[in-house]
PDB file of C-alpha atoms and ligand atoms in Angstrom:
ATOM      1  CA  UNK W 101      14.396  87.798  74.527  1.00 67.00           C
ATOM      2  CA  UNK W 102      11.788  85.485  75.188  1.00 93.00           C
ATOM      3  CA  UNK W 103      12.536  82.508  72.909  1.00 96.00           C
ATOM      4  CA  UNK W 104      15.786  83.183  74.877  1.00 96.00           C
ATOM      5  CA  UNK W 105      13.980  82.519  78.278  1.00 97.00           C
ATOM      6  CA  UNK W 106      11.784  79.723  76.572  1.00 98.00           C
ATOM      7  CA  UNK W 107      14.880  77.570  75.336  1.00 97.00           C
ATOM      8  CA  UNK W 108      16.284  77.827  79.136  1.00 97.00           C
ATOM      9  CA  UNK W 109      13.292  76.194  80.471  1.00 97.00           C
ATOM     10  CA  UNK W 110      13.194  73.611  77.727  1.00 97.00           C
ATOM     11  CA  UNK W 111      16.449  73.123  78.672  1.00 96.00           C
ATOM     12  CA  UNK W 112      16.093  72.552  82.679  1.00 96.00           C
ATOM     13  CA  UNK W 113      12.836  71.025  81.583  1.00 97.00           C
ATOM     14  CA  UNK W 114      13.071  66.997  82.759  1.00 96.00           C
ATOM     15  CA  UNK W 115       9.812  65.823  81.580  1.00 98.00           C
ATOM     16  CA  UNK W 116       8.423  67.481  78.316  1.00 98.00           C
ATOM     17  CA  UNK W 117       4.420  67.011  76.799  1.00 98.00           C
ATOM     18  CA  UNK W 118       3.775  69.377  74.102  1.00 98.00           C
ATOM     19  CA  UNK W 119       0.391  70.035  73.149  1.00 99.00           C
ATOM     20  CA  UNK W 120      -0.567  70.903  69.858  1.00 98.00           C
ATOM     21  CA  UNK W 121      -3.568  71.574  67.648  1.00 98.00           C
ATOM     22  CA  UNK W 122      -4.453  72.988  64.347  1.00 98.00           C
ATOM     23  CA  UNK W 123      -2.172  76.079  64.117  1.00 98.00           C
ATOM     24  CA  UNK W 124       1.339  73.496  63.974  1.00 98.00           C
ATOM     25  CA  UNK W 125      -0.302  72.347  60.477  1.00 98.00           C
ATOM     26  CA  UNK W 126      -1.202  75.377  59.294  1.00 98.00           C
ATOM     27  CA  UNK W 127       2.079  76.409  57.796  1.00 98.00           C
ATOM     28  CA  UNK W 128       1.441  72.512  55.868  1.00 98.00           C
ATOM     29  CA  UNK W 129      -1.803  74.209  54.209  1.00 96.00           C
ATOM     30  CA  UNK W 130      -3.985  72.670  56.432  1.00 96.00           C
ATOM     31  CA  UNK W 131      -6.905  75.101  57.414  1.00 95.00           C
ATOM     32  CA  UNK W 132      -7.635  75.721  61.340  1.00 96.00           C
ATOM     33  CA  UNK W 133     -10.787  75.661  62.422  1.00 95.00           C
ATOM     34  CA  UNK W 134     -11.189  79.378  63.942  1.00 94.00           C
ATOM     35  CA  UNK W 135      -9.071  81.868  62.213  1.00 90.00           C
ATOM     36  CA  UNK W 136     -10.801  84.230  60.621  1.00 87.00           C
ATOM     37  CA  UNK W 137     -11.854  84.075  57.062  1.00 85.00           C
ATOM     38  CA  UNK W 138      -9.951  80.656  56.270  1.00 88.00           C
ATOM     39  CA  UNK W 139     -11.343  78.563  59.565  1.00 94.00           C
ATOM     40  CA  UNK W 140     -12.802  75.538  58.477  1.00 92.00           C
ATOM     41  CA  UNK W 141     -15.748  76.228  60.958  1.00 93.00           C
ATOM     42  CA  UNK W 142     -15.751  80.178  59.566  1.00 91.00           C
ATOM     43  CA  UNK W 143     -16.928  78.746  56.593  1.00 89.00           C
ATOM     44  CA  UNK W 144     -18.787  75.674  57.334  1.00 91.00           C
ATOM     45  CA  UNK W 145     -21.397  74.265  59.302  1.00 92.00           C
ATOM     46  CA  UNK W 146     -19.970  72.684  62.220  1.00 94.00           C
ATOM     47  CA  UNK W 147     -23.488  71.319  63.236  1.00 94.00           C
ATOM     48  CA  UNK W 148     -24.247  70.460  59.577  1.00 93.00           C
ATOM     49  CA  UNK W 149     -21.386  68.493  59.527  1.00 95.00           C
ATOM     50  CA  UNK W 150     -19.455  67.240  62.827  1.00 97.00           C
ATOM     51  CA  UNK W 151     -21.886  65.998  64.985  1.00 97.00           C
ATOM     52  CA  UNK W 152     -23.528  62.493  65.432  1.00 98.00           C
ATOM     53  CA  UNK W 153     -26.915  64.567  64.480  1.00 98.00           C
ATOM     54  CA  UNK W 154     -25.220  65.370  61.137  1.00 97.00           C
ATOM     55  CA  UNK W 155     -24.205  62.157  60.646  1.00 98.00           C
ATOM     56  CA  UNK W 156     -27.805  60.849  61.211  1.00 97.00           C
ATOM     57  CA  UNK W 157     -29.286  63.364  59.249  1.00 97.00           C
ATOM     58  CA  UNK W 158     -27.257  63.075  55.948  1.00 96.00           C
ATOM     59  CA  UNK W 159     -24.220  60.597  56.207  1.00 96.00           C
ATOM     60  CA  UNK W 160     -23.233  61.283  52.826  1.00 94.00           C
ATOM     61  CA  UNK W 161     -22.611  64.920  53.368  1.00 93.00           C
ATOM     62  CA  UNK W 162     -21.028  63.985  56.376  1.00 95.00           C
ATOM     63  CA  UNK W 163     -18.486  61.082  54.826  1.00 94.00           C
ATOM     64  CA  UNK W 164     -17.807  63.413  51.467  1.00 92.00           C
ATOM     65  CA  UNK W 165     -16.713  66.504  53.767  1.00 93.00           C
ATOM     66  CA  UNK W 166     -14.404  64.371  55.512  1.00 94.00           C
ATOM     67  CA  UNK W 167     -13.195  62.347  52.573  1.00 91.00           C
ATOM     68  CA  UNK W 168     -12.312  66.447  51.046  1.00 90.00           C
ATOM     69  CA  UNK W 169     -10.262  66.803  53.982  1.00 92.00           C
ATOM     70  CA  UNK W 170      -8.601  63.910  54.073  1.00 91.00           C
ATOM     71  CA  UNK W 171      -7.711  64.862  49.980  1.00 89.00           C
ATOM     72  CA  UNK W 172      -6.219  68.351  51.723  1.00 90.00           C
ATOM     73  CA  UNK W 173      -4.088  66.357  54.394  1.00 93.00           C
ATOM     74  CA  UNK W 174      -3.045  63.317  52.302  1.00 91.00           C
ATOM     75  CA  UNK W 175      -1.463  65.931  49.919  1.00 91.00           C
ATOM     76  CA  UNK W 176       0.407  67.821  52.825  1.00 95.00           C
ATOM     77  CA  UNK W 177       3.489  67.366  54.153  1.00 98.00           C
ATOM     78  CA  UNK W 178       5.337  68.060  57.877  1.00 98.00           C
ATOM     79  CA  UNK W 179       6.571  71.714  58.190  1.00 98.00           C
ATOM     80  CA  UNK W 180       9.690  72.800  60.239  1.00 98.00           C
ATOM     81  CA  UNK W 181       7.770  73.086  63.401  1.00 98.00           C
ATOM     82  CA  UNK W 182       6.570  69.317  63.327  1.00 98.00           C
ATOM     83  CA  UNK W 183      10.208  68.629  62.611  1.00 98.00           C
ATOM     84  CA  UNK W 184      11.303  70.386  65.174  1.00 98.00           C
ATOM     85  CA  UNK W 185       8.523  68.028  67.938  1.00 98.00           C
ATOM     86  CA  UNK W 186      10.217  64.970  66.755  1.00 98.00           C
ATOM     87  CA  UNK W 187      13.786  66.242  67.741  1.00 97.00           C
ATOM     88  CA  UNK W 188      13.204  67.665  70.740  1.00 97.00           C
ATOM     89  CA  UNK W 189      11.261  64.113  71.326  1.00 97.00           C
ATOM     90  CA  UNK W 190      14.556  62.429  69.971  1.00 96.00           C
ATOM     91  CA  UNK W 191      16.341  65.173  72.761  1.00 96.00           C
ATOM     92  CA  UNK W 192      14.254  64.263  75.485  1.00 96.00           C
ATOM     93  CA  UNK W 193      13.288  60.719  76.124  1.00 95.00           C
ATOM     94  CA  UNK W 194       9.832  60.193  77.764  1.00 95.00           C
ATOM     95  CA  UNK W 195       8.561  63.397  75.759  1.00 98.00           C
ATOM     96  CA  UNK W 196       5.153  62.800  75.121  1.00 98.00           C
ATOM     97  CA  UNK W 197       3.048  64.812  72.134  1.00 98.00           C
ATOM     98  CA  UNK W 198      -0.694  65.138  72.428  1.00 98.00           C
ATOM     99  CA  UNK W 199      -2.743  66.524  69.379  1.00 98.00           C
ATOM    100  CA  UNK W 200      -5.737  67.887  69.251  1.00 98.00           C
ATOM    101  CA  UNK W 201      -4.979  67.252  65.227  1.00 98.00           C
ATOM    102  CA  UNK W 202      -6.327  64.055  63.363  1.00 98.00           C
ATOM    103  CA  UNK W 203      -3.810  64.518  60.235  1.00 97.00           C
ATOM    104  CA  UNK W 204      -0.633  62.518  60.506  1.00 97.00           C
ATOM    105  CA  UNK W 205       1.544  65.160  60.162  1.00 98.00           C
ATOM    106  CA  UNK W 206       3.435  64.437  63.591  1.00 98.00           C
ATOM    107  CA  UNK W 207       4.226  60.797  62.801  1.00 98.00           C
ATOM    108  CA  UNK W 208       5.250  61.516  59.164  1.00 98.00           C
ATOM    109  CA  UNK W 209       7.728  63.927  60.696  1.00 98.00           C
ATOM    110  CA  UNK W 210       9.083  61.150  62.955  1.00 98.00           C
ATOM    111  CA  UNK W 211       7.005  61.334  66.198  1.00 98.00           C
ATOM    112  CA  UNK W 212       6.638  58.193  67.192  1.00 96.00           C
ATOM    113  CA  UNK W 213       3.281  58.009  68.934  1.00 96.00           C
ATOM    114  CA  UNK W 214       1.513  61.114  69.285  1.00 98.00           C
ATOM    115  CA  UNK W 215      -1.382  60.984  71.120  1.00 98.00           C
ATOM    116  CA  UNK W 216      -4.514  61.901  69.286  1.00 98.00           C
ATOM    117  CA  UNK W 217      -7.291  63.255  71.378  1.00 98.00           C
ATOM    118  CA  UNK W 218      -9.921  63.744  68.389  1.00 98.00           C
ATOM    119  CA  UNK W 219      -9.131  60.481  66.620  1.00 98.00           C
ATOM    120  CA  UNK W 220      -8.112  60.648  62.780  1.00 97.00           C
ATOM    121  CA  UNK W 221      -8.917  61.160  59.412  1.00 95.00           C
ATOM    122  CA  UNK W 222      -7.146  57.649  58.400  1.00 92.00           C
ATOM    123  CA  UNK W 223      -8.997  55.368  60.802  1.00 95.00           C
ATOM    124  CA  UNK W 224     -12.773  55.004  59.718  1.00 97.00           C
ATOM    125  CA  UNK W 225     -14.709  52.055  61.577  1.00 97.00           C
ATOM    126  CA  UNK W 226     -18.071  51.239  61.333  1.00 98.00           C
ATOM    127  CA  UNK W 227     -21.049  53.219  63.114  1.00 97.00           C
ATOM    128  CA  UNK W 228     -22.722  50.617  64.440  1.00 97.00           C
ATOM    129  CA  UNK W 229     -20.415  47.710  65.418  1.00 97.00           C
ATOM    130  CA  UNK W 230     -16.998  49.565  65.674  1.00 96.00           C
ATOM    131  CA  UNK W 231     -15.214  47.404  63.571  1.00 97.00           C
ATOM    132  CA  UNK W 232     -12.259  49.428  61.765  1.00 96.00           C
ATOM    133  CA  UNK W 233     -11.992  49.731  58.020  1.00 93.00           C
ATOM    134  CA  UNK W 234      -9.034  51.524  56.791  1.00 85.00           C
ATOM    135  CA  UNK W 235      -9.284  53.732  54.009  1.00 82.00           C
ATOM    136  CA  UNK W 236      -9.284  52.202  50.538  1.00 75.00           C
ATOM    137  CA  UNK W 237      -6.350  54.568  49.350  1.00 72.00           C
ATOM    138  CA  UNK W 238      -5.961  57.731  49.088  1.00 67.00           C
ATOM    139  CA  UNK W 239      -9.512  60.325  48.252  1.00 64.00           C
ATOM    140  CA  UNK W 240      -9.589  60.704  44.410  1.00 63.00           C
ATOM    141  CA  UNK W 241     -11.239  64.008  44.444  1.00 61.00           C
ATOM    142  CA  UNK W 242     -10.674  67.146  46.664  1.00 54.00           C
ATOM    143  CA  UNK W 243     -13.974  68.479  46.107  1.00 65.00           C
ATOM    144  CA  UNK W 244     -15.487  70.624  48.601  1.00 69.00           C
ATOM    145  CA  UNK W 245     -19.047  70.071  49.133  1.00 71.00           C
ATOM    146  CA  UNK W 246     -19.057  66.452  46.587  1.00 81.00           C
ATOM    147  CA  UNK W 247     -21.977  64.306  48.715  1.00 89.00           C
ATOM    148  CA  UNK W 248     -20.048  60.425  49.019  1.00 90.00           C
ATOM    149  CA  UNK W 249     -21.791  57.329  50.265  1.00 92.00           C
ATOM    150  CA  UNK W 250     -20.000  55.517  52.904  1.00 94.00           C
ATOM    151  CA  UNK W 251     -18.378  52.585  52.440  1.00 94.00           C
ATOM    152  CA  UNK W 252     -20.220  49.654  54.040  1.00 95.00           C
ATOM    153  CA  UNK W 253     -19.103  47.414  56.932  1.00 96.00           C
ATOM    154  CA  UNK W 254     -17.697  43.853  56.036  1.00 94.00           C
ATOM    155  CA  UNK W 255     -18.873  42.624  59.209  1.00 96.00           C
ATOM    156  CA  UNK W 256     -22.032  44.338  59.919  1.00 97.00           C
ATOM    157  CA  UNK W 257     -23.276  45.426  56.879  1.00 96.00           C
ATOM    158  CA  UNK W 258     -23.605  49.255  58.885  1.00 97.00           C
ATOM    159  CA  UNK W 259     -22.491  52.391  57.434  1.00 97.00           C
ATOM    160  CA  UNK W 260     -18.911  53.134  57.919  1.00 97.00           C
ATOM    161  CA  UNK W 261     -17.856  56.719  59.822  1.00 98.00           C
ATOM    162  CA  UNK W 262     -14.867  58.837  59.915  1.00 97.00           C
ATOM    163  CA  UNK W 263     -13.005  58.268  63.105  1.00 97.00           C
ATOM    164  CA  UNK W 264     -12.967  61.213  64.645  1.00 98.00           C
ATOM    165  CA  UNK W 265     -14.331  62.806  67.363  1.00 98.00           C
ATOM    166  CA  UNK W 266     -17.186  65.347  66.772  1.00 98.00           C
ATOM    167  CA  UNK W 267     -19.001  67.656  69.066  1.00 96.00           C
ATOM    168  CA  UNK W 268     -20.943  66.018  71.283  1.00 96.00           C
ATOM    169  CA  UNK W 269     -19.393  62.968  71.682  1.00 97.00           C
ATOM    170  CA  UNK W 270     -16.434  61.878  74.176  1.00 97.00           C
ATOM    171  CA  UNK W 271     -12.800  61.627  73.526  1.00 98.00           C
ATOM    172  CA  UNK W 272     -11.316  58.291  73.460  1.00 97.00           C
ATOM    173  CA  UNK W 273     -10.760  57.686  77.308  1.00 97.00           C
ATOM    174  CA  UNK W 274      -7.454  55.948  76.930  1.00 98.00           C
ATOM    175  CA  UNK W 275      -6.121  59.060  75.107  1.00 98.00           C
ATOM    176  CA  UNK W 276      -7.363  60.911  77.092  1.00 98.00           C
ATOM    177  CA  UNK W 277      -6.057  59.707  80.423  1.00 98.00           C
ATOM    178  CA  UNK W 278      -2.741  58.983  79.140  1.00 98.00           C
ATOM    179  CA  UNK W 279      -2.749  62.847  78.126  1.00 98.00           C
ATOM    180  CA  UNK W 280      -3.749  64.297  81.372  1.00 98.00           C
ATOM    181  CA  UNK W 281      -1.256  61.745  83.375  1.00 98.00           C
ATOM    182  CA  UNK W 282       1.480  63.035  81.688  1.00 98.00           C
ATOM    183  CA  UNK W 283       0.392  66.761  81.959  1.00 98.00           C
ATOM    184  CA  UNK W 284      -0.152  66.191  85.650  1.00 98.00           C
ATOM    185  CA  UNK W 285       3.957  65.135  85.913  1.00 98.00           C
ATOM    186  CA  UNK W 286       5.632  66.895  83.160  1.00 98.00           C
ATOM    187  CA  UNK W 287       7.466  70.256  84.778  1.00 97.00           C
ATOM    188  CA  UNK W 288       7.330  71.944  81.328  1.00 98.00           C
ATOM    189  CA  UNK W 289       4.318  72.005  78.699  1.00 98.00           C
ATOM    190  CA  UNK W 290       4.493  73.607  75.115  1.00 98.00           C
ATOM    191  CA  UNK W 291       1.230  74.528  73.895  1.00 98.00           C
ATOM    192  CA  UNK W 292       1.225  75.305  69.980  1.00 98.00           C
ATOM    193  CA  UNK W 293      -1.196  76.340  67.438  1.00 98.00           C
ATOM    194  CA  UNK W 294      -4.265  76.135  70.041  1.00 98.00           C
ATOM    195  CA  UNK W 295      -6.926  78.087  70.669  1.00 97.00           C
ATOM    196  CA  UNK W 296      -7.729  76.202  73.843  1.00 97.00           C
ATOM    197  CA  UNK W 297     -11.302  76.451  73.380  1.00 97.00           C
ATOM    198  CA  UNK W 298     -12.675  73.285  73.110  1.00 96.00           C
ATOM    199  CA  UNK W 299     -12.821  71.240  75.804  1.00 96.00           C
ATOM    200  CA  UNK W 300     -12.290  68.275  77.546  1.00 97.00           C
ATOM    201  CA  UNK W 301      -8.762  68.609  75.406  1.00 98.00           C
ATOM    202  CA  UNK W 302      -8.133  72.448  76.770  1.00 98.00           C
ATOM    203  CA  UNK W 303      -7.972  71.287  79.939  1.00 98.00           C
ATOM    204  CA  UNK W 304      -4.486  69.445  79.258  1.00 98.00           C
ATOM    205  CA  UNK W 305      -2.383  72.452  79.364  1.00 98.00           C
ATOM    206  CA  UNK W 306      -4.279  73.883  82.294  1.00 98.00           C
ATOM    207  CA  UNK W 307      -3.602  70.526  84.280  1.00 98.00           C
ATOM    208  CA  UNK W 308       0.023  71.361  83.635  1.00 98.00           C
ATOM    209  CA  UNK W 309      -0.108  74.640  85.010  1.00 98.00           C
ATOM    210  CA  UNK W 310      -2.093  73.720  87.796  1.00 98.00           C
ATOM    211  CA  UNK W 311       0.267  71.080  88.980  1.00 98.00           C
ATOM    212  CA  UNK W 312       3.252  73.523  88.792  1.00 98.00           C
ATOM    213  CA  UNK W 313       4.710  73.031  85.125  1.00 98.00           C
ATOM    214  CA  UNK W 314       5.953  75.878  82.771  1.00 98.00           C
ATOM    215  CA  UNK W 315       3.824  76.701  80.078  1.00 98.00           C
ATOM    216  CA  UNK W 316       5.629  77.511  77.117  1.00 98.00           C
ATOM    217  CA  UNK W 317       2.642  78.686  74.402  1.00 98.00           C
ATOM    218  CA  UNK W 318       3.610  79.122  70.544  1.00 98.00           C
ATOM    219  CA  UNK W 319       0.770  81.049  68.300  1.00 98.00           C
ATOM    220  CA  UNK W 320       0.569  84.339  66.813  1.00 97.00           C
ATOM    221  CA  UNK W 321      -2.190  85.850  68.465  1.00 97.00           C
ATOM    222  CA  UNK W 322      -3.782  85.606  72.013  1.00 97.00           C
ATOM    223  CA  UNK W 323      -5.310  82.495  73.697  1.00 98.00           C
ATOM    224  CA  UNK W 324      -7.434  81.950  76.867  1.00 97.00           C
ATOM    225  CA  UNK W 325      -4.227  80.176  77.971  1.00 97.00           C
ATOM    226  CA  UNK W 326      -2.231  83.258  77.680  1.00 97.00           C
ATOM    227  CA  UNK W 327      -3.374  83.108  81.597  1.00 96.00           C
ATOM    228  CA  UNK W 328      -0.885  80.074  82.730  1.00 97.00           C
ATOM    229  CA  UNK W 329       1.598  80.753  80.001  1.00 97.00           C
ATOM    230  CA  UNK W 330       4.792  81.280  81.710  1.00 97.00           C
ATOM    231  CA  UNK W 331       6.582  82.165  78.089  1.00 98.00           C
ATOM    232  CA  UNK W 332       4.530  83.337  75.112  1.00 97.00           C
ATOM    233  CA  UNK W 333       6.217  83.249  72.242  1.00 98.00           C
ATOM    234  CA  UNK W 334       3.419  84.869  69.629  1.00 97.00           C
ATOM    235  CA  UNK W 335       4.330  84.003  65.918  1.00 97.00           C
ATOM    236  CA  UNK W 336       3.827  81.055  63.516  1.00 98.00           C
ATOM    237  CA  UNK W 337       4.982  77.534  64.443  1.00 98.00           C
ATOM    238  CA  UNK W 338       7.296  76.819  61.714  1.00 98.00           C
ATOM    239  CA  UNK W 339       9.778  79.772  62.386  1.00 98.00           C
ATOM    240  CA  UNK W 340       9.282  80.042  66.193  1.00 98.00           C
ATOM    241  CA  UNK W 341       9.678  75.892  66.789  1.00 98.00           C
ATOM    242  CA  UNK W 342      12.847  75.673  65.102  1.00 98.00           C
ATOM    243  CA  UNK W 343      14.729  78.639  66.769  1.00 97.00           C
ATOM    244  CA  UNK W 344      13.586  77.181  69.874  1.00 97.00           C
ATOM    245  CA  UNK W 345      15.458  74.054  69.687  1.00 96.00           C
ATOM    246  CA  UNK W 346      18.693  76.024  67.956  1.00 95.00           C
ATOM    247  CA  UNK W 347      19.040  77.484  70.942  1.00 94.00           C
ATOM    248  CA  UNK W 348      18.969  74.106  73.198  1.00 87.00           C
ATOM    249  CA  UNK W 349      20.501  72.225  70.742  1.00 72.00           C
TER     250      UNK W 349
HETATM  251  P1  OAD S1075      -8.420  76.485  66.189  1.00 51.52           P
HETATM  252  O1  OAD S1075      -8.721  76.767  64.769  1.00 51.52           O
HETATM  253  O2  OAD S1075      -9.492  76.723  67.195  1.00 51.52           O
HETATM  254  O3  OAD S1075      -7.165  77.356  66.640  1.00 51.52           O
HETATM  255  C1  OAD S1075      -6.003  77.397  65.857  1.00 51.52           C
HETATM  256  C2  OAD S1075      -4.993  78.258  66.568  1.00 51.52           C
HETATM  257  O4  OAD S1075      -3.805  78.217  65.815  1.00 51.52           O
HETATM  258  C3  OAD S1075      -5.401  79.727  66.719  1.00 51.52           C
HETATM  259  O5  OAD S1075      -5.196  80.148  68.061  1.00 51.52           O
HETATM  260  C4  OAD S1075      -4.451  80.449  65.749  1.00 51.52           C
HETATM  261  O6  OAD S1075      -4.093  81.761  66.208  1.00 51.52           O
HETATM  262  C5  OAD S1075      -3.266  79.521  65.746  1.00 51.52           C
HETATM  263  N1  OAD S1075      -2.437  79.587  64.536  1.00 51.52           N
HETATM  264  C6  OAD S1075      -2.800  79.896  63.270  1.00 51.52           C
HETATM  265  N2  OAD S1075      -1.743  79.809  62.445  1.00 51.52           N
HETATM  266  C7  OAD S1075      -0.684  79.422  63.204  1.00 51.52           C
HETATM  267  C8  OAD S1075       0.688  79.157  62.940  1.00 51.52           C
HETATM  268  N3  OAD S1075       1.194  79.271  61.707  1.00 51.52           N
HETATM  269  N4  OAD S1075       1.489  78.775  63.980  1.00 51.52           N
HETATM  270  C9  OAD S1075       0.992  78.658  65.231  1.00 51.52           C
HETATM  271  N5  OAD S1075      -0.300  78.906  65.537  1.00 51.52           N
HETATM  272  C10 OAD S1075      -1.130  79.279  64.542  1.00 51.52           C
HETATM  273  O7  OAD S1075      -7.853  74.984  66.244  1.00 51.52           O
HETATM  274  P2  OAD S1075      -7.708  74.035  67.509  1.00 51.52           P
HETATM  275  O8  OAD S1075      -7.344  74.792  68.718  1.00 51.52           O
HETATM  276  O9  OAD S1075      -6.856  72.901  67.090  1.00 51.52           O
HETATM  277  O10 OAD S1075     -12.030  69.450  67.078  1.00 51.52           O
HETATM  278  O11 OAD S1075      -9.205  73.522  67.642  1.00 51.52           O
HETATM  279  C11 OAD S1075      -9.520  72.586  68.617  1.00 51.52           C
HETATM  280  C12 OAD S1075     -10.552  71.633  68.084  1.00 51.52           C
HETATM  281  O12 OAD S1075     -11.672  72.358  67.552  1.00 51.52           O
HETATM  282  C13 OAD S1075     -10.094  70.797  66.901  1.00 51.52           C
HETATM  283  O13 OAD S1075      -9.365  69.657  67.273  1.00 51.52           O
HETATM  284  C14 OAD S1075     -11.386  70.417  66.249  1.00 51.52           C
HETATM  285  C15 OAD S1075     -12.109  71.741  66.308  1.00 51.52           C
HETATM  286  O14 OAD S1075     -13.486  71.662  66.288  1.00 51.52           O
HETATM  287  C16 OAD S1075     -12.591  68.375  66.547  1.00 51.52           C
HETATM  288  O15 OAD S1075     -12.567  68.142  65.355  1.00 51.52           O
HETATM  289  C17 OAD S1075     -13.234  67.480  67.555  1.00 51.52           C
END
């Protein structure tokens, strides 16, 4: 069986990144972006409303869209398949988890320090100066669509943005090194819950591959990375993730 042949590798495996993106929350009842019918971008306006000319245009749609989603994650919690990152982290010392995911569901599971490649929903700053400005509290209202004016910079008196990253714009570099560094020496990468579309961040799990890793990919249907994937274990996160690590625990 293949989560048979999977759990051997994980096993051998030394040096362990897993790479994850919207899929590994979707089992929390947090929408992906592509799938069809409930993909956040299937039935929004990803130029309307995650790009720096969105945010120009009309940063109050902009702030309330993103102060609805961060309603939808604040009220989520980890599933089995985050649960079952943080133990094979707590397994294998010097794992390292990269998201492509800017909900908190990986630290609130007990990940220590996942890296996040497209920033977060929980760490606004301001868009001219950069100073940070944590959220107030948690959103009041979850409603789609509601038009919010952003809060105002203490030190700068500019409008405050979400802090993530949207199309168009670069990925925080530090992340983003540390990321592909550890793909380039890790002999095993799991890939979960990714379409691998959007790049630079696709380009983690194909660094992996290209330097020799395993590719161990979790999702239910097929992926672009399907290519390197040494295993492909197709099925939701939640019930694949945690008979992986039965097997190597
Ligand atoms: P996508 O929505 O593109 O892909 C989600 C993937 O998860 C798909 O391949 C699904 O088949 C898979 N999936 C769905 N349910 C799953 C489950 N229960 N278990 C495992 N897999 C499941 O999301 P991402 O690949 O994360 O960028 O998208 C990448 C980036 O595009 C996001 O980070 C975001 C978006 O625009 C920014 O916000 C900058």
């Amino acid at each position: 069986m293949t989560v048979d042949r999977a759990a051997g590798l994980l096993a051998q495996a030394r040096s362990v990144v897993v790479f994850t993106g919207a899929g590994v929350s979707a089992e929390s009842g947090i929408p992906t972006f592509r799938d069809v019918q409930t993909g956040l971008w299937e039935r929004f306006d990803a130029q309307a409303l995650a790009t720096p000319q969105a945010w120009a245009a009309d940063p109050d749609l902009v702030w309330g869209w993103y102060e609805w989603r961060r309603t939808v994650v604040g009220r989520a919690r980890p599933n089995a398949a985050h649960r079952a990152i943080a133990a094979i982290e707590a397994a294998k010392p010097g794992t390292v988890v990269v998201t492509q995911n800017v909900d908190d569901l990986h630290e609130q599971a007990g990940s220590p320090a996942p890296i996040h490649l497209h920033g977060s929903l929980t760490a606004p700053r301001c868009a001219r100066c950069g100073t940070p400005r944590p959220p107030d509290g948690p959103a009041d209202e979850p409603a789609e669509g509601r038009r919010l004016t952003p809060p105002v910079c203490e030190r700068c008196g500019g409008a405050v943005r979400p802090g993530v990253v949207w199309f168009g714009e670069a990925l925080p570099e530090a992340a983003l090194t540390a990321a592909a560094e550890a793909a380039a020496s890790c002999d095993l990468l799991l890939t979960i819950g990714t379409s691998g579309l959007v790049y630079p961040a696709a380009e983690i799990p194909q660094v992996a591959a290209r330097c020799g890793a395993w590719v161990i990919q979790v999702n239910p249907r097929p992926t672009p990375l399907d290519e390197v994937a040494t295993v492909n274990l197709r099925g939701p996160a939640a019930e694949i993730l945690p008979a992986l690590t039965a097997l190597t625990s």
